[in-house]
Amino acid sequence: MAMDINQLIMTARERRASDIHLTYARNPVFRIDGTLMETEFTMTPEEKYAVIVSMLDDEQRRALDKGDDVDMCYAIKDSQSATGGYRHRVNVFRQQGKLACVIRIINDKTPTFEELNLPPVLRQLADEPRGLILVTGPTGSGKSTTLAAMIDYINSTRACHILTVEDPVEYVYVQKKSLIHQRDVGADVTSFSASLRSAMREDPDVILIGEMRDYETIAAAVTAAETGHLVLSTLHTTGAAMTIDRIIDVFPPHNQQQIRTQLASVLKGVVSQTLLPKAEGKGRVAAFEIMLGTDAVLNLIRENKCHQLDSTIQTSAKQGMVLLDTYLATLVQSGRIRREHAMEKAKDKAEFISAVSRM
């Protein structure tokens, strides 16, 4: 009997996979500790098609038949789970006329700062009453997990209204001190920007935007931060300086000085992260670049001198800032990651080698 989707997902969870790939010409592929590994499960193309389609409802099938990709959340009920079930982010698409999908496995329990070994300065950022906090990095670098830990920390320490806008909703929070509403783009609201426009009438204190994808969403997020809310979001950028440049470049030239001024008034911090294999083999560890919205940093943004941000970060270690290459060097020196893996992720390899030698 062919393996059904729930069996496949639970097997991937047992093997600590982060993603499952289903594609036409291969056995199911798991990503484990960042590496793709083809499994031993033999499935015919027809079986894979049936498994993928089994996750879709009628509306999603119609969207797929129309030629659209489908982003969705797929849940499995399980009494063994900390939250009564498991959630998964799924993207279904066509390639060369055949169906394929990628399933991102989401932890059933919201992780804590301690479990993730997050730098203490992230707790300081989460304590901010207002402003803009960005968590950035490539796909699969743990951005959503870091944000989930920050939101749950706020949920545990402050009586406030937290509004999340996600595509799809990933971590489902247990309400503690805070009141939490989680909106799913597509199911609960048409777009990130539409949700942010209505958010102003929903009395939020903290707004989590799953991703700042476009001009409208970025503009609305900055405005929300300007009007006294704490806004957290993600961008697919590497490094603090590049993040600021990316935001400014989204705006037309005649608006770029205005957005620099706005950012300089609301930015509290940029946390850029990546994941590397642990030195002992199993599991991964996060490396961070952290830039805080100090007067020096905000002045450089306002004056269009983002190329000087790395130097400011480097000289502001006492305030909690750190460059990625310095953080990587620290992880190498402590024996948590291998030097060759750190070299692959280093932004400036010469600076990384220099940082290692200084320790």
XYZ file of C-alpha atoms in Angstrom:
359
model
C 0.000 0.000 0.000
C 1.321 3.435 -0.938
C 2.455 5.755 1.855
C -0.063 8.551 2.475
C 0.913 12.164 3.091
C 0.486 11.982 6.873
C 2.777 8.937 7.136
C 5.378 10.678 4.972
C 5.259 13.842 7.075
C 5.513 11.985 10.387
C 8.499 10.007 9.059
C 10.161 13.302 8.065
C 9.525 14.654 11.576
C 11.084 11.539 13.152
C 14.184 12.088 10.999
C 14.382 15.807 11.979
C 13.816 17.010 8.429
C 13.028 20.686 7.842
C 11.477 20.210 4.387
C 9.959 17.525 2.153
C 10.241 17.733 -1.643
C 7.848 15.762 -3.848
C 8.754 15.846 -7.521
C 7.941 13.808 -10.602
C 11.098 11.794 -11.304
C 12.511 11.153 -7.802
C 11.628 9.436 -4.578
C 10.541 11.898 -1.853
C 13.502 14.054 -0.777
C 14.041 15.294 2.802
C 16.201 18.259 3.805
C 17.996 17.295 7.008
C 20.422 19.727 8.688
C 20.485 21.748 5.486
C 21.338 18.821 3.171
C 18.960 17.248 0.625
C 18.675 13.471 1.008
C 16.636 11.207 -1.280
C 14.571 8.741 0.739
C 14.039 5.023 0.169
C 10.280 5.449 -0.315
C 9.354 4.383 -3.845
C 6.334 6.210 -5.222
C 4.997 6.178 -8.752
C 4.233 9.534 -10.416
C 0.529 8.736 -10.026
C 0.949 8.106 -6.290
C 2.839 11.379 -5.849
C 0.123 13.242 -7.742
C -2.548 11.689 -5.513
C -0.574 12.532 -2.352
C -0.155 16.174 -3.367
C -3.783 16.621 -4.424
C -4.990 14.978 -1.189
C -3.788 18.058 0.751
C -5.847 20.520 -1.321
C -9.422 21.661 -0.835
C -11.750 22.343 -3.764
C -10.836 26.036 -4.043
C -7.108 25.250 -4.023
C -7.586 22.587 -6.707
C -9.408 25.096 -8.887
C -6.564 27.599 -8.411
C -4.055 24.937 -9.399
C -6.101 23.953 -12.452
C -6.116 27.652 -13.447
C -2.315 27.621 -13.469
C -1.716 29.315 -10.102
C 0.751 28.078 -7.501
C -0.876 27.240 -4.170
C 0.476 28.422 -0.785
C -1.280 26.809 2.133
C -1.048 25.377 5.623
C -1.586 21.648 6.099
C -2.393 20.406 9.600
C -2.321 16.929 11.131
C -4.148 16.249 14.402
C -2.103 14.294 16.936
C -2.716 13.935 20.660
C 1.048 13.423 21.194
C 1.759 16.962 20.006
C 2.214 19.770 22.531
C -0.565 21.706 20.772
C -2.788 18.803 19.683
C -1.435 18.705 16.142
C 1.280 19.569 13.638
C 1.287 22.381 11.077
C 3.153 22.563 7.779
C 3.674 25.297 5.192
C 3.060 23.902 1.712
C 3.737 25.274 -1.762
C 2.290 23.317 -4.704
C 3.500 24.183 -8.209
C 3.936 22.786 -11.706
C 7.231 22.165 -13.454
C 7.398 20.863 -17.027
C 3.685 20.136 -16.823
C 3.984 17.937 -13.711
C 2.884 18.642 -10.143
C 5.503 19.166 -7.453
C 5.409 20.463 -3.905
C 7.589 21.531 -1.001
C 6.417 21.008 2.575
C 8.088 23.064 5.318
C 7.831 21.367 8.702
C 6.881 23.698 11.568
C 7.614 22.896 15.208
C 4.475 22.034 17.160
C 5.735 24.070 20.120
C 6.815 27.706 20.010
C 10.519 27.725 20.921
C 11.935 29.914 23.686
C 14.912 32.281 23.557
C 16.888 29.762 25.634
C 16.080 26.781 23.392
C 17.242 28.718 20.319
C 20.308 30.236 22.040
C 19.251 33.672 20.806
C 21.508 36.612 21.685
C 20.253 38.474 24.803
C 19.909 41.705 22.805
C 16.888 40.182 20.978
C 15.024 40.184 24.286
C 15.893 43.877 24.595
C 14.435 44.468 21.114
C 11.253 42.553 21.976
C 10.810 44.807 25.013
C 10.574 47.901 22.777
C 7.118 49.511 23.031
C 7.145 50.807 19.436
C 9.222 50.927 16.259
C 10.323 48.563 13.483
C 12.304 45.331 13.969
C 13.419 43.313 10.939
C 14.601 39.703 10.929
C 16.327 38.883 7.655
C 18.119 36.050 5.921
C 17.792 33.583 3.047
C 14.965 31.062 2.768
C 15.244 28.388 5.435
C 17.470 30.409 7.760
C 15.102 30.280 10.742
C 13.563 33.766 10.482
C 10.022 32.589 11.309
C 11.268 30.613 14.300
C 13.193 33.585 15.718
C 10.152 35.841 15.281
C 7.914 33.214 16.909
C 10.191 33.177 19.970
C 10.069 36.993 20.141
C 6.273 37.080 19.823
C 5.851 34.397 22.476
C 8.207 36.324 24.781
C 6.017 39.434 24.364
C 2.952 37.232 24.889
C 4.452 36.002 28.181
C 5.549 39.387 29.539
C 3.073 42.056 28.345
C -0.687 42.491 28.385
C -1.061 43.813 24.847
C -2.897 43.110 21.581
C -0.722 41.194 19.104
C -1.937 41.031 15.502
C -0.140 38.731 13.067
C -0.551 38.657 9.277
C 0.964 35.543 7.719
C 0.896 33.583 4.462
C 0.057 31.035 5.767
C -0.206 31.124 9.585
C 2.678 28.984 10.872
C 3.074 28.931 14.654
C -0.260 29.085 16.506
C 0.238 30.889 19.803
C -1.327 29.918 23.115
C -2.679 33.167 24.546
C -0.944 34.096 27.817
C -0.800 37.729 28.995
C -1.546 39.072 25.523
C -4.591 38.991 23.285
C -3.518 37.491 19.931
C -5.275 37.491 16.562
C -3.636 35.648 13.655
C -4.781 36.467 10.118
C -4.098 34.199 7.155
C -3.515 35.980 3.829
C -5.912 34.416 1.349
C -8.296 32.987 3.948
C -8.832 35.934 6.335
C -7.597 38.887 4.275
C -6.675 39.482 0.637
C -3.116 40.779 1.100
C -0.505 41.946 3.620
C -1.051 45.585 2.662
C -4.871 45.307 2.945
C -4.513 43.775 6.406
C -2.180 46.579 7.521
C -4.647 49.217 6.325
C -7.414 47.695 8.443
C -5.059 46.955 11.364
C -5.116 50.621 12.322
C -8.788 50.161 13.277
C -8.147 46.985 15.276
C -6.323 48.532 18.264
C -3.061 46.554 17.973
C 0.023 47.147 20.106
C 2.283 44.688 18.250
C 1.981 43.769 14.563
C 3.818 40.823 12.994
C 3.983 40.897 9.189
C 5.054 37.526 7.801
C 7.019 39.115 4.964
C 7.532 42.618 3.543
C 7.164 41.609 -0.101
C 6.309 44.811 -1.943
C 6.196 48.599 -1.908
C 2.665 48.795 -0.439
C 3.469 46.436 2.450
C 6.774 48.144 3.289
C 5.167 51.598 3.215
C 2.274 50.424 5.412
C 4.655 48.718 7.879
C 6.765 51.871 8.277
C 3.626 53.985 8.745
C 2.345 51.555 11.406
C 5.658 51.865 13.251
C 5.474 55.670 12.965
C 2.023 55.719 14.561
C 3.208 54.100 17.792
C 3.060 50.342 17.139
C 5.810 47.739 17.467
C 6.118 46.160 14.014
C 8.119 42.983 13.347
C 8.697 41.552 9.897
C 11.087 39.647 7.625
C 13.026 40.296 4.428
C 15.029 37.925 2.239
C 18.260 39.878 2.567
C 21.685 39.054 3.991
C 23.268 41.626 6.248
C 22.018 44.773 7.926
C 23.301 47.325 5.393
C 21.861 45.376 2.452
C 18.487 45.255 4.222
C 18.314 49.041 4.468
C 19.392 49.419 0.831
C 16.738 46.920 -0.280
C 13.948 48.795 1.500
C 15.020 52.165 0.072
C 15.437 50.753 -3.460
C 11.807 49.560 -3.470
C 10.685 53.208 -3.427
C 10.744 55.477 -6.491
C 13.743 57.870 -6.569
C 11.709 60.942 -5.581
C 10.505 59.141 -2.399
C 13.822 57.676 -1.292
C 14.927 60.542 0.928
C 11.542 60.456 2.632
C 11.776 56.728 3.408
C 15.339 57.235 4.732
C 13.984 59.870 7.112
C 11.072 57.612 8.113
C 13.349 54.625 8.732
C 15.675 56.790 10.790
C 12.730 57.679 13.028
C 11.358 54.144 13.615
C 14.068 51.492 13.138
C 14.930 49.651 16.359
C 17.033 46.854 14.930
C 17.920 44.526 12.069
C 18.714 40.909 12.905
C 20.224 39.010 9.990
C 20.709 35.267 10.441
C 21.879 32.084 8.774
C 22.071 28.418 9.832
C 25.179 26.215 9.848
C 25.713 22.516 10.679
C 26.855 21.825 14.229
C 30.455 20.664 14.512
C 29.425 17.329 16.031
C 27.148 16.573 13.084
C 23.477 16.522 14.119
C 21.472 19.721 14.115
C 22.229 23.289 13.124
C 23.237 26.481 14.907
C 22.254 30.055 14.032
C 24.776 32.795 13.341
C 23.648 36.412 13.589
C 24.455 39.906 12.435
C 22.800 42.486 14.693
C 22.408 46.203 14.056
C 20.584 48.387 16.581
C 18.880 51.701 15.879
C 21.360 53.872 17.765
C 21.804 57.577 16.968
C 24.966 56.800 14.965
C 23.225 54.128 12.858
C 20.103 56.215 12.270
C 22.170 59.241 11.216
C 23.982 57.133 8.594
C 20.636 55.915 7.221
C 19.228 59.451 7.144
C 22.338 60.788 5.380
C 22.448 57.979 2.776
C 25.733 56.550 4.118
C 24.702 52.898 4.466
C 28.130 51.811 3.197
C 29.481 52.946 6.589
C 27.054 50.838 8.641
C 29.370 47.811 8.914
C 32.078 49.966 10.492
C 29.614 51.326 13.041
C 28.380 47.817 13.885
C 31.976 46.648 14.329
C 32.768 49.408 16.834
C 29.505 49.027 18.790
C 29.958 45.587 20.354
C 29.327 46.943 23.861
C 25.808 47.921 22.800
C 25.059 44.393 21.531
C 25.848 44.862 17.840
C 27.881 42.286 15.950
C 28.934 41.602 12.365
C 28.170 38.180 10.911
C 31.850 37.425 10.331
C 32.661 38.183 13.975
C 29.790 35.998 15.180
C 30.967 33.156 12.913
C 34.488 33.483 14.305
C 33.105 33.220 17.854
C 31.210 30.040 16.949
C 34.356 28.541 15.388
C 36.496 29.415 18.411
C 33.951 27.852 20.792
C 33.965 24.640 18.749
C 30.273 24.818 17.859
C 30.809 24.948 14.066
C 33.587 23.956 11.675
C 35.817 26.584 10.131
C 35.092 25.421 6.549
C 31.326 25.805 7.085
C 31.842 29.285 8.518
C 33.972 30.257 5.501
C 31.076 29.324 3.190
C 28.755 31.756 5.015
C 31.221 34.595 5.695
C 30.415 37.895 3.945
C 34.063 39.011 3.891
C 36.360 35.988 4.066
C 39.438 38.084 4.849
C 37.596 39.791 7.718
C 36.418 36.406 9.013
C 39.977 35.008 9.022
C 41.168 38.176 10.755
C 38.404 37.864 13.375
C 39.379 34.244 14.098
C 43.031 35.197 14.525
C 42.116 38.006 16.971
C 40.328 35.601 19.328
